[in-house]
Short mmCIF file of C-alpha atoms in Angstrom, two decimals:
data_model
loop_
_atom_site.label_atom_id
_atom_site.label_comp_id
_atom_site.label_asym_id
_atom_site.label_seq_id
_atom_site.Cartn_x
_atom_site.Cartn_y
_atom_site.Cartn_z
CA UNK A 52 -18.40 -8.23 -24.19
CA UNK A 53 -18.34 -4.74 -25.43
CA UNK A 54 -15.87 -2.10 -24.52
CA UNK A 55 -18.67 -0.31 -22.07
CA UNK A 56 -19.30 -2.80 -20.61
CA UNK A 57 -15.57 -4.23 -19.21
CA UNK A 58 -14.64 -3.57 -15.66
CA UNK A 59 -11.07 -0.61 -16.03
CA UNK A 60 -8.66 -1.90 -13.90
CA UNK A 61 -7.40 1.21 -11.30
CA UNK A 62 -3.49 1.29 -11.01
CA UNK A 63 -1.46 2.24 -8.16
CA UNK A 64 2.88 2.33 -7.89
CA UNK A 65 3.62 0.58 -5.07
CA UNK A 66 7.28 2.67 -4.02
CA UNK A 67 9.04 3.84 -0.72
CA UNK A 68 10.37 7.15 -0.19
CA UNK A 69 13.98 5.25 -0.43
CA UNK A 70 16.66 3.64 -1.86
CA UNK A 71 15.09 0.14 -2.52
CA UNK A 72 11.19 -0.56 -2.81
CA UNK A 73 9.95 -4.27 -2.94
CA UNK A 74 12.50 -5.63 -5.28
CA UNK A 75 15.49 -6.09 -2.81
CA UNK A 76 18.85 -5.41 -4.06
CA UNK A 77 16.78 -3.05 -7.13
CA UNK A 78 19.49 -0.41 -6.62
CA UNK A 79 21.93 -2.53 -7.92
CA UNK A 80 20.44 -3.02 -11.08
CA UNK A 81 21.91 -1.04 -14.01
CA UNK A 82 18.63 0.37 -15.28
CA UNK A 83 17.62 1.06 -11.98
CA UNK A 84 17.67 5.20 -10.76
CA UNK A 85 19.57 6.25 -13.91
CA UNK A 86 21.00 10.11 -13.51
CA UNK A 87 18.38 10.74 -10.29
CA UNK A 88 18.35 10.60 -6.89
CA UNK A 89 15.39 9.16 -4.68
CA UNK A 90 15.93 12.03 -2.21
CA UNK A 91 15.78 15.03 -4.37
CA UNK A 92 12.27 16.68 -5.64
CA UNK A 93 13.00 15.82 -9.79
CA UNK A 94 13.47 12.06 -8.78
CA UNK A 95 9.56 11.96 -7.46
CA UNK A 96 8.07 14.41 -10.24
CA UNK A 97 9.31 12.80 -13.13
CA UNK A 98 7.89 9.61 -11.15
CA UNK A 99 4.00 11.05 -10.33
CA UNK A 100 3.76 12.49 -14.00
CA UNK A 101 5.13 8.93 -15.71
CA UNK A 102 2.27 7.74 -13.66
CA UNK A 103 -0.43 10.01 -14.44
CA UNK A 104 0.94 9.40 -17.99
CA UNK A 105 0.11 5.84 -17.50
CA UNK A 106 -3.41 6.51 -15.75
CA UNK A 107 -2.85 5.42 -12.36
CA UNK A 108 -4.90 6.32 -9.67
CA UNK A 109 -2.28 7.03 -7.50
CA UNK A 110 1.14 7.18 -6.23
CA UNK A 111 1.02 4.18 -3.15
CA UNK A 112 4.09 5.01 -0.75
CA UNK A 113 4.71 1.91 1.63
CA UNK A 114 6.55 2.55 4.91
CA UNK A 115 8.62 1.13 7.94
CA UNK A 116 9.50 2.88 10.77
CA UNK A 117 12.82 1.62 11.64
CA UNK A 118 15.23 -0.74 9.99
CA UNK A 119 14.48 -4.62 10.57
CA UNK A 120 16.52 -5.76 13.37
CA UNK A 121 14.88 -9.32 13.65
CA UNK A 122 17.53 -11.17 11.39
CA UNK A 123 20.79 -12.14 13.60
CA UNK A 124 18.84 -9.57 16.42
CA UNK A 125 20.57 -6.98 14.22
CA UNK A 126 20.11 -4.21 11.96
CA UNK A 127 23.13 -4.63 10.49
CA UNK A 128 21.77 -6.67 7.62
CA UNK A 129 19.41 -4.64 6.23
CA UNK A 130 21.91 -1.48 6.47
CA UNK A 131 24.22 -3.53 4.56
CA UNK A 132 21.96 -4.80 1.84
CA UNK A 133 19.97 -1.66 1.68
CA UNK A 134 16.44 -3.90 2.59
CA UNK A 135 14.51 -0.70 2.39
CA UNK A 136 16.95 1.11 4.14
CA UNK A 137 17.52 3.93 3.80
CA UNK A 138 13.83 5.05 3.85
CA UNK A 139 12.40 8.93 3.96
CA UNK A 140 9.32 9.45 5.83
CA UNK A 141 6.59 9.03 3.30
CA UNK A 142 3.70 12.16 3.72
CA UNK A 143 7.07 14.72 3.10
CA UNK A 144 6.75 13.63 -0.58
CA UNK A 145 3.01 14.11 -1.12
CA UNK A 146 2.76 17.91 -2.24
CA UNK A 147 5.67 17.46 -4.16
CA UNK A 148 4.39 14.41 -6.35
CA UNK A 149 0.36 15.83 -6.64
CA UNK A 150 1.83 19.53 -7.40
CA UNK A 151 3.62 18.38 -10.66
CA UNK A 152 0.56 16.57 -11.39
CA UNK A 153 -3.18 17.37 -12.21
CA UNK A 154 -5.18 14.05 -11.54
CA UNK A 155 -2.66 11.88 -9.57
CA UNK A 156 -3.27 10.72 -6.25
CA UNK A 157 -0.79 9.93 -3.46
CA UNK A 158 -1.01 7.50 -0.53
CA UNK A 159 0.57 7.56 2.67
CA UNK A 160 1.53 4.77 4.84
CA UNK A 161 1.14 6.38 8.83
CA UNK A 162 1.03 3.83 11.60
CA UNK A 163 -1.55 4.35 14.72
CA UNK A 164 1.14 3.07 16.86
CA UNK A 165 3.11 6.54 18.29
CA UNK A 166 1.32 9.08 16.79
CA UNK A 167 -2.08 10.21 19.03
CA UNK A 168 -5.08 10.71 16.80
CA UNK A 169 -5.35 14.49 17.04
CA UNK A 170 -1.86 14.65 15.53
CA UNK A 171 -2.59 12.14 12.50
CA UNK A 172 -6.34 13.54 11.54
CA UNK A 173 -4.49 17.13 11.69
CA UNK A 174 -1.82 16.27 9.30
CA UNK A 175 -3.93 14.32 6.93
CA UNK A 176 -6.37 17.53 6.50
CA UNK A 177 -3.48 19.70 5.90
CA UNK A 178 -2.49 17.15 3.31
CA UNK A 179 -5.78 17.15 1.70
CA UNK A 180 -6.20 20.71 1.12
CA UNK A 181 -2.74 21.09 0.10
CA UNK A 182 -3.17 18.09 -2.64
CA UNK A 183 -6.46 19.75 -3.91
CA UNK A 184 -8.16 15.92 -2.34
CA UNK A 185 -6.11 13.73 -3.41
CA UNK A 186 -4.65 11.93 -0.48
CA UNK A 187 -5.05 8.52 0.90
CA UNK A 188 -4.08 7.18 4.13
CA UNK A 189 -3.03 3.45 4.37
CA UNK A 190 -3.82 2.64 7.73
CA UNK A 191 -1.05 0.21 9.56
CA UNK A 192 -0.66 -0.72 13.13
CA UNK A 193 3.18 -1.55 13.00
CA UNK A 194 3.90 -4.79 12.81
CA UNK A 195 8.03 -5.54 13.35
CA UNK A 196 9.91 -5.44 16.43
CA UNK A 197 12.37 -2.54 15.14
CA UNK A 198 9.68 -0.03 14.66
CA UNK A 199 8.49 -0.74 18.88
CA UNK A 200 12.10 -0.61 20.33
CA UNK A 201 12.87 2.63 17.79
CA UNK A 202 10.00 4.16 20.23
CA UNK A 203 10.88 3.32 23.48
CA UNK A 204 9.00 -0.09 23.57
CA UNK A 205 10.86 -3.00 25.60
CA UNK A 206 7.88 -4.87 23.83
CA UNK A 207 5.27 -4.84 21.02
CA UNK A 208 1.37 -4.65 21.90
CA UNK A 209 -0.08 -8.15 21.15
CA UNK A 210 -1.79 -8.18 17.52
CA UNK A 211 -5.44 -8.46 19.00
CA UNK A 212 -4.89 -5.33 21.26
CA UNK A 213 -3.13 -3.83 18.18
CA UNK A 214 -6.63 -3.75 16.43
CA UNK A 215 -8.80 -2.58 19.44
CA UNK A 216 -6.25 0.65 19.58
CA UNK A 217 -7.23 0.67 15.94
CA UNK A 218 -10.98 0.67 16.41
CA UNK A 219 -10.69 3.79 18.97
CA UNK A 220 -7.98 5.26 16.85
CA UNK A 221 -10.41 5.41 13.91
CA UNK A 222 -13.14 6.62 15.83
CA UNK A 223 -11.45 9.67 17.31
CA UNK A 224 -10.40 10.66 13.64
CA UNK A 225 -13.64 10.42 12.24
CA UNK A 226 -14.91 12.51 15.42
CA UNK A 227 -12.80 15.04 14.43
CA UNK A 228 -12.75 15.00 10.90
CA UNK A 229 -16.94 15.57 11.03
CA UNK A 230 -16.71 18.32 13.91
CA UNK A 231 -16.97 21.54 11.21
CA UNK A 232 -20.11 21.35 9.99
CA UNK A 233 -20.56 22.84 6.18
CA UNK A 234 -21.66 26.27 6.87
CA UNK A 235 -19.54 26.73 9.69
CA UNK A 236 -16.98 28.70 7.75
CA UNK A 237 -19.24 32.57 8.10
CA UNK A 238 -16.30 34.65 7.05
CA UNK A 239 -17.76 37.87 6.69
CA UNK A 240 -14.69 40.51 7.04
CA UNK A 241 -17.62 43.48 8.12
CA UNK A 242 -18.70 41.88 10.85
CA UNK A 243 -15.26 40.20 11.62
CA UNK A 244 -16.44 36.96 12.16
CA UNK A 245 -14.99 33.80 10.41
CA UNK A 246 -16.39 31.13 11.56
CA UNK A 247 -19.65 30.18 13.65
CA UNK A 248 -18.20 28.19 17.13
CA UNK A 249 -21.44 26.53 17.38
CA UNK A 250 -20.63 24.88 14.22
CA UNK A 251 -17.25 23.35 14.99
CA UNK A 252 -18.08 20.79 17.65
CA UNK A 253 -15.49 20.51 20.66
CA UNK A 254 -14.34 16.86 20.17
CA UNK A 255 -14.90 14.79 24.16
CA UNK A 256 -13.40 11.19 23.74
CA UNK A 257 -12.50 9.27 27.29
CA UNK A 258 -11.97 6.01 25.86
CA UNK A 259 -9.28 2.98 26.88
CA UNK A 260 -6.42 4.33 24.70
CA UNK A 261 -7.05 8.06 23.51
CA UNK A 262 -8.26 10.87 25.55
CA UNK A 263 -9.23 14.15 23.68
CA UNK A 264 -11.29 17.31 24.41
CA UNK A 265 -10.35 19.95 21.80
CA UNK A 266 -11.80 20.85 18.07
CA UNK A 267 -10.19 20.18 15.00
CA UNK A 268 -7.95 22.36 14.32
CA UNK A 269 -8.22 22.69 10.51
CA UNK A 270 -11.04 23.48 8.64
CA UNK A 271 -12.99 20.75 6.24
CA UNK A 272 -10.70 19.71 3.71
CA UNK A 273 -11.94 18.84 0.02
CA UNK A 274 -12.46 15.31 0.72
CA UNK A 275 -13.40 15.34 4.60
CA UNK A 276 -11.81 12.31 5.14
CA UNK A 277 -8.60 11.17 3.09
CA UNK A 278 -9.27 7.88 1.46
CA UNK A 279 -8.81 5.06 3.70
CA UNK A 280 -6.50 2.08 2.20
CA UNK A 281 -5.94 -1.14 4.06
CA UNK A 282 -4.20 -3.94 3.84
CA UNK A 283 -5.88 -6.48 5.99
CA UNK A 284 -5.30 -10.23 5.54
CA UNK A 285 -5.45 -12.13 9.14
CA UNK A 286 -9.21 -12.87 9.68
CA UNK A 287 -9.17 -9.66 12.56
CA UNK A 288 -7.53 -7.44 9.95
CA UNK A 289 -10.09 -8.56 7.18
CA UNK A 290 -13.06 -7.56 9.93
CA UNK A 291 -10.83 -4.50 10.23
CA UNK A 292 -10.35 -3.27 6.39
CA UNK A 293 -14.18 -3.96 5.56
CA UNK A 294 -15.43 -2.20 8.45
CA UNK A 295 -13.02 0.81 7.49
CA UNK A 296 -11.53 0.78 3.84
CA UNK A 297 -12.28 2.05 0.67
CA UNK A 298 -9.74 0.26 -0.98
CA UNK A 299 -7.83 -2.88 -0.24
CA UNK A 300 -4.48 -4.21 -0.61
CA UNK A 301 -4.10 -7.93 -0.65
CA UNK A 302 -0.83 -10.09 -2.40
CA UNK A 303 -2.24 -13.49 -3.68
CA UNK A 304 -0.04 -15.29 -5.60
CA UNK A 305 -2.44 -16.63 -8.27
CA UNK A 306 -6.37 -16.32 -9.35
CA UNK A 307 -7.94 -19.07 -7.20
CA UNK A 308 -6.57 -17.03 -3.67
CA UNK A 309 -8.01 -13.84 -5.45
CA UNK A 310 -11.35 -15.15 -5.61
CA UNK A 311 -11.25 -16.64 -2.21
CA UNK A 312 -10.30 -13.51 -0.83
CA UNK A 313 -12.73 -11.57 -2.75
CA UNK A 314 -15.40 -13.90 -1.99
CA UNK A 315 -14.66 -13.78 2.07
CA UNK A 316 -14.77 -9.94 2.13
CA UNK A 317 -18.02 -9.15 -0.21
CA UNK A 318 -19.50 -11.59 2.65
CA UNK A 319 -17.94 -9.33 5.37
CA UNK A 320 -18.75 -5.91 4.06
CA UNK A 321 -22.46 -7.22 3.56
CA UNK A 322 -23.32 -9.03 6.35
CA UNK A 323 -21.04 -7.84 9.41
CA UNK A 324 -20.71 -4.16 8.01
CA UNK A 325 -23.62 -3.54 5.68
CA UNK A 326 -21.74 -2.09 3.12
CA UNK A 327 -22.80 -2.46 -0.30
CA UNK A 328 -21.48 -4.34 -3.14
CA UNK A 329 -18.42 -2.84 -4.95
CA UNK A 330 -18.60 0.07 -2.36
CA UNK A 331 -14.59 -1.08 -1.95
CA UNK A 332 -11.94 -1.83 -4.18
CA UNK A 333 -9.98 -4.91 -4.07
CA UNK A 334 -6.46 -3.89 -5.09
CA UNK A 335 -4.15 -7.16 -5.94
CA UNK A 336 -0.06 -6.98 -6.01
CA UNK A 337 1.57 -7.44 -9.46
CA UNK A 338 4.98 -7.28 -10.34
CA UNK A 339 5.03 -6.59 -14.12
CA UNK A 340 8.46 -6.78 -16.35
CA UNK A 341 7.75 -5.39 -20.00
CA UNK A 342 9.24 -5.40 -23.12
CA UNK A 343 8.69 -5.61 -27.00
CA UNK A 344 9.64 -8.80 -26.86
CA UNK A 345 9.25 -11.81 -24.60
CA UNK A 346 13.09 -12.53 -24.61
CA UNK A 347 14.11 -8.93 -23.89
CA UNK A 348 11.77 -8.66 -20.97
CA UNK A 349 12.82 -12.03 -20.03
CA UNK A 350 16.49 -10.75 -19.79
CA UNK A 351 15.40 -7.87 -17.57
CA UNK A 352 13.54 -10.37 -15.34
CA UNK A 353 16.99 -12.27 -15.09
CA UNK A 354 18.65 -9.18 -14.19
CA UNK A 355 16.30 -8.09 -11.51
CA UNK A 356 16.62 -11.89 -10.15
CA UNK A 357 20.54 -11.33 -9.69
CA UNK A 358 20.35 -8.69 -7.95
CA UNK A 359 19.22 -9.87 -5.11
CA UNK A 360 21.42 -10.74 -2.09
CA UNK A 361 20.25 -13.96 -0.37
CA UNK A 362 21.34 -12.83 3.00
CA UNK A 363 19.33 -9.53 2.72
CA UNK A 364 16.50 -11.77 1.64
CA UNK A 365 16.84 -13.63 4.61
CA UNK A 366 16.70 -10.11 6.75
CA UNK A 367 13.72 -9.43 4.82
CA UNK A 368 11.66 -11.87 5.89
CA UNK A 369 12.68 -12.02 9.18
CA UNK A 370 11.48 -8.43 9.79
CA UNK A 371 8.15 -9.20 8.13
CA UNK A 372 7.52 -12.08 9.51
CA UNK A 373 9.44 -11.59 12.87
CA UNK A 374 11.19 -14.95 13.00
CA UNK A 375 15.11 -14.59 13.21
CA UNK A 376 15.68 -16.71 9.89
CA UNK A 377 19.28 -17.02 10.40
CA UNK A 378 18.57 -20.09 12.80
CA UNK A 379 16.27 -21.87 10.63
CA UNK A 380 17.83 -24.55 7.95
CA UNK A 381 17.51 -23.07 4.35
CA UNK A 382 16.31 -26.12 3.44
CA UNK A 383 13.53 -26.29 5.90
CA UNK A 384 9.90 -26.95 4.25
CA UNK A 385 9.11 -22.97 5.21
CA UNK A 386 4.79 -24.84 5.56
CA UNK A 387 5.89 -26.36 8.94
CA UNK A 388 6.96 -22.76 10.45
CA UNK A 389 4.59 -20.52 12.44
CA UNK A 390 5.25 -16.71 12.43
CA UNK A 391 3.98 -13.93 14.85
CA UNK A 392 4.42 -11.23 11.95
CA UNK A 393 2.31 -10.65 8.68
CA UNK A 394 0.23 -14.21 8.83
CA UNK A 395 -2.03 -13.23 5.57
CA UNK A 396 1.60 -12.64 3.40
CA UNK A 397 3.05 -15.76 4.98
CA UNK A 398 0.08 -17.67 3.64
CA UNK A 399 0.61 -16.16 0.34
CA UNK A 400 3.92 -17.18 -0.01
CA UNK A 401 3.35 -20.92 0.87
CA UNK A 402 1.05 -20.87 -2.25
CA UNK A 403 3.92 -18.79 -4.38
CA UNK A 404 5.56 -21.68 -5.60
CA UNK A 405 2.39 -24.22 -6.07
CA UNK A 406 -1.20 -22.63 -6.48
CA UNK A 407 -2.29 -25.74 -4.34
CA UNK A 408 0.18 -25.29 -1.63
CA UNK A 409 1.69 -28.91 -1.68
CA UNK A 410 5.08 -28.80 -3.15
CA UNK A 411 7.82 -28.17 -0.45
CA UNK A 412 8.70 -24.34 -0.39
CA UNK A 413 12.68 -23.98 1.44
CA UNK A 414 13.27 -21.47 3.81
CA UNK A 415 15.85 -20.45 1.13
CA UNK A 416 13.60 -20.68 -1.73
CA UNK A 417 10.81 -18.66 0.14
CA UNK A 418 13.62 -15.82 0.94
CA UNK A 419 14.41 -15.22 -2.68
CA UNK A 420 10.56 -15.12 -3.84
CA UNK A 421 9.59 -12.89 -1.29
CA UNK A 422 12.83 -10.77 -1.88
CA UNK A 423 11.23 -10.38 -5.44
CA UNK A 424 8.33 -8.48 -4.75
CA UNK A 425 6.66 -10.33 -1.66
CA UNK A 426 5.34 -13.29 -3.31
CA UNK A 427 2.71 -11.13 -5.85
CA UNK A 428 2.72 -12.62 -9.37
CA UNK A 429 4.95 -11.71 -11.49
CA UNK A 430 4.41 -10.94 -15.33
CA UNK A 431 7.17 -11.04 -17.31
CA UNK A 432 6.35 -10.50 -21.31
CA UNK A 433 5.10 -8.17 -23.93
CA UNK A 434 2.18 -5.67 -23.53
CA UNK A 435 -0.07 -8.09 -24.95
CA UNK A 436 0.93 -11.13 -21.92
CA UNK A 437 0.52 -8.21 -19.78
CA UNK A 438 -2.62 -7.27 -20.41
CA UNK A 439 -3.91 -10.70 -21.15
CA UNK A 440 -3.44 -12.00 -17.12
CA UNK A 441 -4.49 -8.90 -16.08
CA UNK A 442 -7.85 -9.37 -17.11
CA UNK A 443 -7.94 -12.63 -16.14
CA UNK A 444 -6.96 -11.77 -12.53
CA UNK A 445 -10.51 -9.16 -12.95
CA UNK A 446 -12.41 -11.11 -14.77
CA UNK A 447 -12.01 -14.55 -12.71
CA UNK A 448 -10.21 -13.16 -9.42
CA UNK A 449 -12.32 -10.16 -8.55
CA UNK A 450 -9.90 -8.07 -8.88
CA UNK A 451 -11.09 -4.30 -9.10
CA UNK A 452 -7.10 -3.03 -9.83
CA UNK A 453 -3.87 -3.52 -9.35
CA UNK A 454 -0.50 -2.20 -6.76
CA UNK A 455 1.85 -2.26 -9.08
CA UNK A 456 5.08 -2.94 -7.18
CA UNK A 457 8.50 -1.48 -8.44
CA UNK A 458 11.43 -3.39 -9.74
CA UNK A 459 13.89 -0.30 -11.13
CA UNK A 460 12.55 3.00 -10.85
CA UNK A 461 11.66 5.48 -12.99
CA UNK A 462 12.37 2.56 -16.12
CA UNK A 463 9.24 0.12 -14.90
CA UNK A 464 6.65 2.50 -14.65
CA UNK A 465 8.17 3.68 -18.05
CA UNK A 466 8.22 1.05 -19.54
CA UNK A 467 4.29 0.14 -18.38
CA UNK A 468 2.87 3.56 -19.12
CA UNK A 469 4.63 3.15 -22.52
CA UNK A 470 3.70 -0.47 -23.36
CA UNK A 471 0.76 -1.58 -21.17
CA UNK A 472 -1.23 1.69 -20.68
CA UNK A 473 -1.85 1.42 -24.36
CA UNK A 474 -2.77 -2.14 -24.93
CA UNK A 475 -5.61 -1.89 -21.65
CA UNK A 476 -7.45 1.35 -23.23
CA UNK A 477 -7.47 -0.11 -26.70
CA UNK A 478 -8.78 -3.42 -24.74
CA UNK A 479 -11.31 -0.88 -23.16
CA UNK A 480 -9.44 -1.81 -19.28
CA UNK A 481 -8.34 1.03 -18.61
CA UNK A 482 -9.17 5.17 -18.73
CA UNK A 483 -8.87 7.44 -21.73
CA UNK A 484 -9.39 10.14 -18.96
CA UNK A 485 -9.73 11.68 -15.30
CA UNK A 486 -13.25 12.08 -14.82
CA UNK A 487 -12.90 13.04 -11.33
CA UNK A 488 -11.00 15.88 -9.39
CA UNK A 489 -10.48 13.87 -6.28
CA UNK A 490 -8.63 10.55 -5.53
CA UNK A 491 -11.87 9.43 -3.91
CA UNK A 492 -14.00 10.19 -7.02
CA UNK A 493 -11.24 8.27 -9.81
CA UNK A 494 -10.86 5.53 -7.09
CA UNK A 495 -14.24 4.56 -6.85
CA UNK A 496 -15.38 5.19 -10.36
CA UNK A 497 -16.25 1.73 -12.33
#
């Protein structure tokens, strides 16, 4: 297969505006934040240009509302163990991390939950025109108990209910988003007029959940629409992210879940949504770890691995999946348990430990491979192991990129951008170049 021909692989850093990412206990490590700060504005350049370095699409900022308080029916926990706690609201970092960059996009993680549509499709305009249309929005519904009792909420809205809120959610955006027509915009300073009110539509929506009756109140941005991310994995949240997505986010722990998943939603997007064929972008979790050497980035890989603290694990978990896992036996086969939280990541993890799904998987066990980086594959090698099971996960697991999930920060997506960027191009996987001025045109290209 020659070099044209080969599918690029798009790259996103998977990161929270905090502390601690996906690799609990990562701020412990002694490579980890060396002489910055997550909370100051040098911390997040130096991050978005090591990533544009590297050729990533974009920056991917994950969220959580509120810290978990399912473990022990406590918080205290995750404050303790710093489980992605403390964590910055995510869209504050956007201008900062596309204005020290030319090409780099940035994602934000906004739920639907407490936020009324007006307010969202408002703020994700503004964001677009001031990141020259390069913003994404990863569209969540909230999923833990902390995040509904933070608001007010003596309970959470059942998950099917969740995804009919969604539905009208969406649809008021996109009314709102499409209300200035092109030419609306007259702006002609002699006559005085700037723009044509019969050409920026008054928005009327009387549905079940959202009432509205007002226009947009910013003009269209250079995208329209951000780019819509999603991260569905139950069967209603895979009707949900090919209905909606352009991208989306799965974690399968090894090539034959890829494929199934990539099989199951090509069959949505063509026959429930008639969307076509590679119209979306399958984005898989990967936790790399990359040295010169196998043994050195074997070492690292041990050192990330002690850092983690099994009871902040355990809090983990619990928040994701919104069991309390302090009552459970850590020796429990973790297959026999059913959880009201994150099914599709749940699934994953069963299949973590055995690609077939039959070997027990403890409670305990489960805890610490999820505490890792949520039960994605890990790579641990040189640039060359890298890049080898990277191809194989697009090649044989439909895999159209990759969320690559931090483990010390800036030092990983160093250490890729230095090692792996390299070895993909000269493999003909990966961009020499931006050929596109929006997220939306990189993202889908190839």
């Amino acid at each position: 297969m020659s070099n044209a021909s080969k599918k690029q692989a798009h790259l996103l850093g998977f990161i929270q505006h905090g502390v601690n990412s996906h690799a609990t206990g990562m701020w412990r490590n002694v490579q980890d934040k060396v002489n910055y700060d997550f909370s100051t504005p040098s911390y997040w350049r130096h991050m978005a240009q090591t990533m544009e370095r590297g050729y990533f699409d974009a920056m991917f900022i994950a969220d959580e509302l509120a810290p978990y308080s399912t473990y022990e029916n406590s918080s205290d926990a995750t404050v303790k163990y710093a489980v992605q706690c403390p964590t910055h609201e995510p869209s504050t970092i956007a201008t900062i991390v596309t204005g020290a960059t030319e090409h780099l996009g940035v994602g934000v993680t906004l739920s639907t939950m407490f936020v009324h549509p007006y307010s969202m499709s408002r703020l994700l305009s503004s964001l677009d025109h001031l990141t020259e249309g390069r913003v994404a929005w990863n569209v969540v519904s909230s999923y833990s108990k902390s995040e509904w009792e933070a608001y007010g909420h003596v309970e959470m809205t059942p998950r099917g209910e969740r995804y009919e809120k969604m539905e009208e959610y969406m649809d008021v955006c996109y009314q709102l988003w499409d209300s200035w027509e092109p030419d609306a915009i007259v702006a002609d300073k002699e006559s005085g007029i700037y723009a044509d009110p019969e050409k920026v539509r008054i928005v009327e929506h009387d549905g079940k959940y959202f009432k509205c009756h007002g226009r947009h109140f910013c003009s269209p941005s250079p995208q329209g629409r951000p780019v819509l991310w999603q991260a569905g994995s139950s069967d209603r949240g895979r009707d949900f992210a090919a209905k909606h997505a352009e991208a989306i986010f799965a974690v399968h722990p090894n090539v034959e879940r890829m494929r199934q998943y990539a099989s199951d939603l090509d069959e949505r997007l063509e026959t429930k949504f008639n969307r076509a064929p590679g119209s979306v972008k399958y984005i898989y979790g990967l936790q790399t770890v990359v040295a010169e050497t196998r043994s050195e980035a074997e070492e690292k890989y041990e050192r990330i691995v002690s850092c983690i603290p099994l009871e902040g694990a355990l809090a983990w978990i619990s928040g994701h999946f919104g069991l309390d896992f302090s009552t459970m036996d850590l020796d429990e086969n973790i297959k026999n348990i059913e959880v009201p939280g994150i099914q599709g990541l749940f699934e994953s993890l069963i299949y973590a430990k055995d690609p077939e799904g039959k070997i027990p998987l403890t409670v305990k066990e489960a805890a610490l491979i999820y505490a890792q980086g949520m039960g994605m594959p890990r790579l641990v090698g040189t640039a060359k192991d890298i890049a080898d099971q990277m191809e194989y996960f697009m090649d044989e697991g439909g895999a159209d990129g990759f969320m690559l999930a931090a483990t010390y920060t800036p030092g990983c997506f160093e250490d890729f951008a230095n090692l792996v960027t390299p070895e993909l191009q000269r493999r003909g996987r990966l961009r020499t170049e931006y050929s596109g001025k929006t997220l939306r045109q990189n993202l889908l290209q190839g």
